Amino acid sequence: MTSEITLFVNPTAGRGRGARAAQPAASALRAAGFSVRTVLGEDASDALVRARAAVEGGTGALIAVGGDGMAGLALRAVAGTRTPLGLVAVGTGNDFARALGLPVREPAAAGRMIADALKCGRLRDIDLGQVGDRWFGTVLASGFDSRVNDRGNRMRWPTGRLKYDLAMIAELAGFRPVPYRIRLDGGEVREVEATLVAVGNGTSYGGGMRICPGADLTDGLFDITVVGDCSRTTLLRVFPRVYRGTHVGHPKVTVLRAARVEIAAEGVTGYADGEPLGPLPLSAHCVRGGVRVVGP
């Protein structure tokens, strides 16, 4: 592996934490003997072009500095290649970094861990979700949770997990279950009234909500959590259990497993890794070993 690696930086992540985090992460990597090149970009499209150029140019690793959105952008540059991906997680949710066992909001520690892993060859291939030309590492959210995500992304205050808690309470006032159509691995269509359907490659979203607690990044399958036609009172009781992953024991919650899932519902937007994919219907495919990651 070449000793030249690339920092892929979102300067606006976490209200500027991305730019501030790049320096201690770069210092840790340089102290370990790596040559570090930084890629910024004028916007997301320009940044992606530059990141892909670095991968095609043979960089030893692409290290994304930011949150889950930045990680998702980095996946578009490295998915399907053998270029390792590392994460310096300083965004709001940071669920992909949690899934990989990397430090959260500790850029120097993340830099040291990534440097040590690269030097020792601690790399592993994990699965990715794919929707069209988009990739995701954690969860594709739809329904109540995507509405919460949408509201949370618009909120300037507070930050972290509390933001999503408050967004959830605000969305409860007007939300109703909607008719879903779900097809697994090309089988028969299931029609259900659901509050949400979450397609998990990883276990969590929204800063630690373990919506798909049994998801395995290396089994080639999604865990699909379907929360049925809950009343607001039931949802208030069930949703807080998401942080422990114990909600899956509730009778209104069903967990399915498949390598490919198609979901359709009127007026529902899909989010993956915290970023909007677009309105349903959407079809997601689990790609086994879709990316090589740097691990602890």
Coordinates of C-alpha atoms in Angstrom, one line a residue:
M1 CA 0.0 0.0 0.0
T2 CA 1.3 3.5 -0.9
S3 CA 2.0 5.8 2.0
E4 CA 0.1 8.6 0.3
I5 CA -3.5 8.8 1.5
T6 CA -6.3 11.3 0.9
L7 CA -8.4 13.2 3.4
F8 CA -11.8 13.9 2.0
V9 CA -13.2 16.8 4.0
N10 CA -16.6 18.4 4.5
P11 CA -15.8 21.8 5.9
T12 CA -19.4 22.4 6.9
A13 CA -20.0 19.1 8.8
G14 CA -21.2 19.6 12.4
R15 CA -21.2 23.4 11.9
G16 CA -17.6 23.6 11.0
R17 CA -16.3 20.5 12.9
G18 CA -15.3 19.0 9.6
A19 CA -12.7 21.6 8.8
R20 CA -11.5 21.8 12.4
A21 CA -11.2 18.0 12.6
A22 CA -9.1 17.6 9.5
Q23 CA -6.0 19.2 11.1
P24 CA -5.7 16.8 14.1
A25 CA -6.6 13.8 12.0
A26 CA -4.0 14.8 9.4
S27 CA -1.4 15.4 12.1
A28 CA -2.0 11.9 13.5
L29 CA -1.6 10.3 10.1
R30 CA 1.5 12.3 9.3
A31 CA 3.1 11.4 12.7
A32 CA 2.6 7.7 11.7
G33 CA 4.6 8.3 8.5
F34 CA 1.8 8.9 6.0
S35 CA 1.8 11.5 3.3
V36 CA -1.6 13.3 3.5
R37 CA -3.4 15.1 0.6
T38 CA -6.6 16.9 1.4
V39 CA -9.6 17.1 -1.0
L40 CA -12.3 19.7 -0.4
G41 CA -14.3 20.6 -3.4
E42 CA -16.5 23.6 -4.1
D43 CA -19.7 21.6 -3.6
A44 CA -20.7 17.9 -3.3
S45 CA -20.5 17.2 -7.0
D46 CA -17.0 18.8 -7.3
A47 CA -15.8 17.0 -4.2
L48 CA -17.0 13.7 -5.5
V49 CA -15.1 14.3 -8.8
R50 CA -11.9 15.0 -6.9
A51 CA -12.3 12.0 -4.6
R52 CA -12.8 9.7 -7.5
A53 CA -9.7 11.2 -9.2
A54 CA -7.7 10.4 -6.0
V55 CA -9.0 6.8 -6.0
E56 CA -8.3 6.4 -9.7
G57 CA -4.8 7.9 -9.1
G58 CA -4.0 5.1 -6.7
T59 CA -4.3 6.8 -3.3
G60 CA -3.6 4.3 -0.4
A61 CA -6.8 5.1 1.3
L62 CA -9.7 7.6 1.3
I63 CA -10.4 9.1 4.7
A64 CA -13.8 10.9 4.9
V65 CA -13.9 13.7 7.5
G66 CA -17.5 14.7 8.4
G67 CA -20.7 12.9 9.2
D68 CA -22.8 10.1 7.6
G69 CA -23.6 12.3 4.6
M70 CA -19.9 12.7 3.9
A71 CA -19.4 9.0 4.4
G72 CA -22.1 8.3 1.9
L73 CA -20.4 10.6 -0.6
A74 CA -17.1 8.8 0.0
L75 CA -18.8 5.5 -0.7
R76 CA -19.6 6.7 -4.2
A77 CA -15.9 7.1 -4.8
V78 CA -14.6 3.8 -3.3
A79 CA -17.5 1.3 -3.7
G80 CA -16.5 -1.6 -5.9
T81 CA -12.7 -0.7 -5.7
R82 CA -10.0 -2.0 -3.4
T83 CA -9.2 1.4 -2.0
P84 CA -9.8 1.3 1.8
L85 CA -12.3 3.8 3.3
G86 CA -11.6 5.3 6.7
L87 CA -13.9 7.6 8.7
V88 CA -13.1 10.6 11.0
A89 CA -16.7 11.0 12.3
V90 CA -17.5 14.6 13.4
G91 CA -21.1 15.0 12.0
T92 CA -24.4 14.7 13.8
G93 CA -25.3 11.1 13.5
N94 CA -22.0 9.3 12.8
D95 CA -23.8 5.9 12.7
F96 CA -21.5 4.4 10.0
A97 CA -18.5 5.1 12.2
R98 CA -20.2 3.5 15.2
A99 CA -20.9 0.4 13.1
L100 CA -17.2 0.2 12.2
G101 CA -16.1 0.6 15.8
L102 CA -14.3 3.9 15.1
P103 CA -14.1 6.9 17.5
V104 CA -16.9 9.5 17.2
R105 CA -16.1 13.3 17.5
E106 CA -12.5 12.5 18.5
P107 CA -10.6 13.3 15.3
A108 CA -7.1 12.8 16.7
A109 CA -8.0 9.4 18.1
A110 CA -9.7 8.4 14.9
G111 CA -6.6 9.5 12.9
R112 CA -4.3 7.5 15.2
M113 CA -6.6 4.4 15.0
I114 CA -6.8 4.6 11.2
A115 CA -3.0 5.1 10.9
D116 CA -2.4 2.0 13.1
A117 CA -4.9 -0.1 11.2
L118 CA -3.4 0.9 7.8
K119 CA 0.1 0.1 9.0
C120 CA -1.0 -3.3 10.4
G121 CA -3.3 -4.2 7.5
R122 CA -6.5 -4.3 9.6
L123 CA -8.8 -4.0 6.6
R124 CA -12.1 -5.8 6.0
D125 CA -14.7 -6.0 3.3
I126 CA -18.3 -5.2 4.3
D127 CA -21.6 -5.1 2.6
L128 CA -23.2 -2.0 1.2
G129 CA -26.8 -1.2 0.2
Q130 CA -27.3 0.1 -3.4
V131 CA -30.2 2.1 -4.8
G132 CA -29.6 2.9 -8.4
D133 CA -26.2 4.6 -8.5
R134 CA -26.3 5.5 -4.7
W135 CA -24.7 3.5 -2.0
F136 CA -25.4 3.4 1.7
G137 CA -23.7 1.8 4.7
T138 CA -26.3 2.0 7.4
V139 CA -30.0 2.3 7.0
L140 CA -32.5 3.2 4.3
A141 CA -35.3 4.9 6.2
S142 CA -38.9 5.5 5.0
G143 CA -42.1 6.6 6.7
F144 CA -42.2 8.2 10.1
D145 CA -38.4 7.9 10.5
S146 CA -37.7 9.7 7.2
R147 CA -40.1 12.5 8.2
V148 CA -38.2 12.8 11.5
N149 CA -34.9 12.8 9.6
D150 CA -36.2 15.5 7.3
R151 CA -37.3 17.7 10.2
G152 CA -34.1 17.0 12.1
N153 CA -32.0 18.1 9.2
R154 CA -33.8 21.4 9.1
M155 CA -33.3 22.1 12.8
R156 CA -30.3 24.3 13.7
W157 CA -30.6 23.5 17.4
P158 CA -30.0 21.3 19.4
T159 CA -27.4 18.9 18.0
G160 CA -26.9 15.2 18.1
R161 CA -29.4 12.7 19.5
L162 CA -31.6 15.3 21.2
K163 CA -32.3 16.9 17.8
Y164 CA -33.9 13.7 16.5
D165 CA -35.8 13.2 19.8
L166 CA -37.4 16.6 19.4
A167 CA -38.1 16.1 15.7
M168 CA -39.9 12.9 16.6
I169 CA -42.1 14.6 19.1
A170 CA -43.0 17.3 16.5
E171 CA -43.8 14.8 13.8
L172 CA -46.0 12.7 16.0
A173 CA -48.8 15.4 16.0
G174 CA -49.8 14.8 12.4
F175 CA -48.4 11.4 11.3
R176 CA -50.6 8.5 10.3
P177 CA -49.6 5.0 9.1
V178 CA -49.7 4.6 5.4
P179 CA -50.2 1.6 3.0
Y180 CA -46.9 0.0 2.0
R181 CA -46.2 -2.6 -0.7
I182 CA -43.1 -4.6 0.0
R183 CA -41.4 -7.2 -2.2
L184 CA -38.5 -9.4 -1.0
D185 CA -36.1 -11.1 -3.3
G186 CA -38.5 -10.9 -6.2
G187 CA -41.3 -12.8 -4.3
E188 CA -44.9 -11.9 -3.8
V189 CA -45.9 -8.3 -2.9
R190 CA -46.9 -7.9 0.8
E191 CA -49.4 -5.1 1.5
V192 CA -49.2 -3.7 5.0
E193 CA -50.3 -0.6 6.9
A194 CA -47.0 0.6 8.4
T195 CA -45.7 3.5 10.4
L196 CA -42.2 3.0 8.9
V197 CA -40.1 0.5 7.0
A198 CA -36.3 0.6 7.6
V199 CA -33.9 -1.4 5.5
G200 CA -30.8 -2.0 7.5
N201 CA -27.3 -2.9 6.2
G202 CA -26.0 -1.5 9.5
T203 CA -27.9 -1.4 12.8
S204 CA -28.5 2.2 13.6
Y205 CA -29.4 5.7 12.3
G206 CA -30.2 9.1 13.8
G207 CA -27.2 9.1 16.2
G208 CA -27.5 5.7 17.7
M209 CA -31.2 4.6 17.2
R210 CA -30.7 0.8 16.8
I211 CA -33.7 0.4 14.4
C212 CA -32.2 -2.8 12.9
P213 CA -30.3 -4.3 15.9
G214 CA -29.6 -7.7 14.3
A215 CA -28.2 -6.3 11.1
D216 CA -24.8 -7.8 10.1
L217 CA -22.4 -5.9 7.8
T218 CA -21.0 -9.1 6.4
D219 CA -23.9 -11.5 5.8
G220 CA -25.1 -10.3 2.4
L221 CA -28.6 -9.6 3.7
F222 CA -30.6 -6.6 4.8
D223 CA -32.6 -6.6 8.1
I224 CA -35.9 -5.0 7.3
T225 CA -37.8 -3.6 10.3
V226 CA -41.5 -3.0 9.7
V227 CA -43.3 -1.0 12.4
G228 CA -47.0 -1.6 11.8
D229 CA -50.1 0.5 12.2
C230 CA -49.2 2.1 15.6
S231 CA -51.3 4.7 17.3
R232 CA -49.4 7.8 18.5
T233 CA -49.6 6.4 22.1
T234 CA -48.1 3.1 21.1
L235 CA -45.4 4.8 19.0
L236 CA -44.4 7.0 21.9
R237 CA -44.0 3.8 24.0
V238 CA -42.1 1.8 21.3
F239 CA -39.9 4.4 19.7
P240 CA -37.7 5.2 22.7
R241 CA -36.8 1.5 22.9
V242 CA -35.0 1.9 19.6
Y243 CA -31.9 3.1 21.4
R244 CA -31.5 -0.3 23.0
G245 CA -32.8 -2.3 20.1
T246 CA -35.6 -3.8 22.2
H247 CA -38.4 -2.5 20.1
V248 CA -38.2 -5.6 17.9
G249 CA -39.9 -7.6 20.6
H250 CA -43.1 -5.5 20.3
P251 CA -46.0 -7.2 18.5
K252 CA -46.4 -4.3 16.1
V253 CA -42.8 -4.8 14.9
T254 CA -41.8 -7.3 12.3
V255 CA -38.2 -8.1 11.1
L256 CA -37.7 -9.5 7.7
R257 CA -34.4 -10.5 5.9
A258 CA -33.6 -10.3 2.2
A259 CA -30.8 -9.4 -0.2
R260 CA -33.1 -7.3 -2.3
V261 CA -36.1 -5.3 -1.2
E262 CA -38.6 -3.1 -3.1
I263 CA -40.8 -0.7 -1.1
A264 CA -43.6 1.5 -2.3
A265 CA -45.9 4.0 -0.6
E266 CA -47.6 7.2 -1.6
G267 CA -46.1 10.5 -0.4
V268 CA -43.1 8.9 1.4
T269 CA -39.5 9.9 0.9
G270 CA -36.6 7.5 1.3
Y271 CA -33.4 8.5 3.2
A272 CA -30.2 6.6 3.2
D273 CA -27.3 7.4 5.6
G274 CA -29.3 10.5 6.6
E275 CA -29.4 11.8 3.0
P276 CA -32.6 12.0 0.8
L277 CA -32.8 9.4 -2.0
G278 CA -36.1 10.5 -3.4
P279 CA -39.7 9.4 -3.2
L280 CA -40.8 5.8 -3.0
P281 CA -41.0 3.4 -4.8
L282 CA -37.3 2.4 -4.3
S283 CA -35.5 -0.8 -4.8
A284 CA -32.4 -1.6 -2.7
H285 CA -29.9 -4.4 -3.2
C286 CA -27.4 -5.7 -0.6
V287 CA -23.9 -5.9 -2.3
R288 CA -21.7 -8.4 -0.4
G289 CA -18.2 -7.1 0.2
G290 CA -19.1 -3.8 -1.6
V291 CA -16.4 -1.8 0.1
R292 CA -13.1 -2.3 2.0
V293 CA -12.9 -0.4 5.3
V294 CA -10.2 0.5 7.8
G295 CA -11.2 -1.0 11.2
P296 CA -10.0 -0.8 14.8

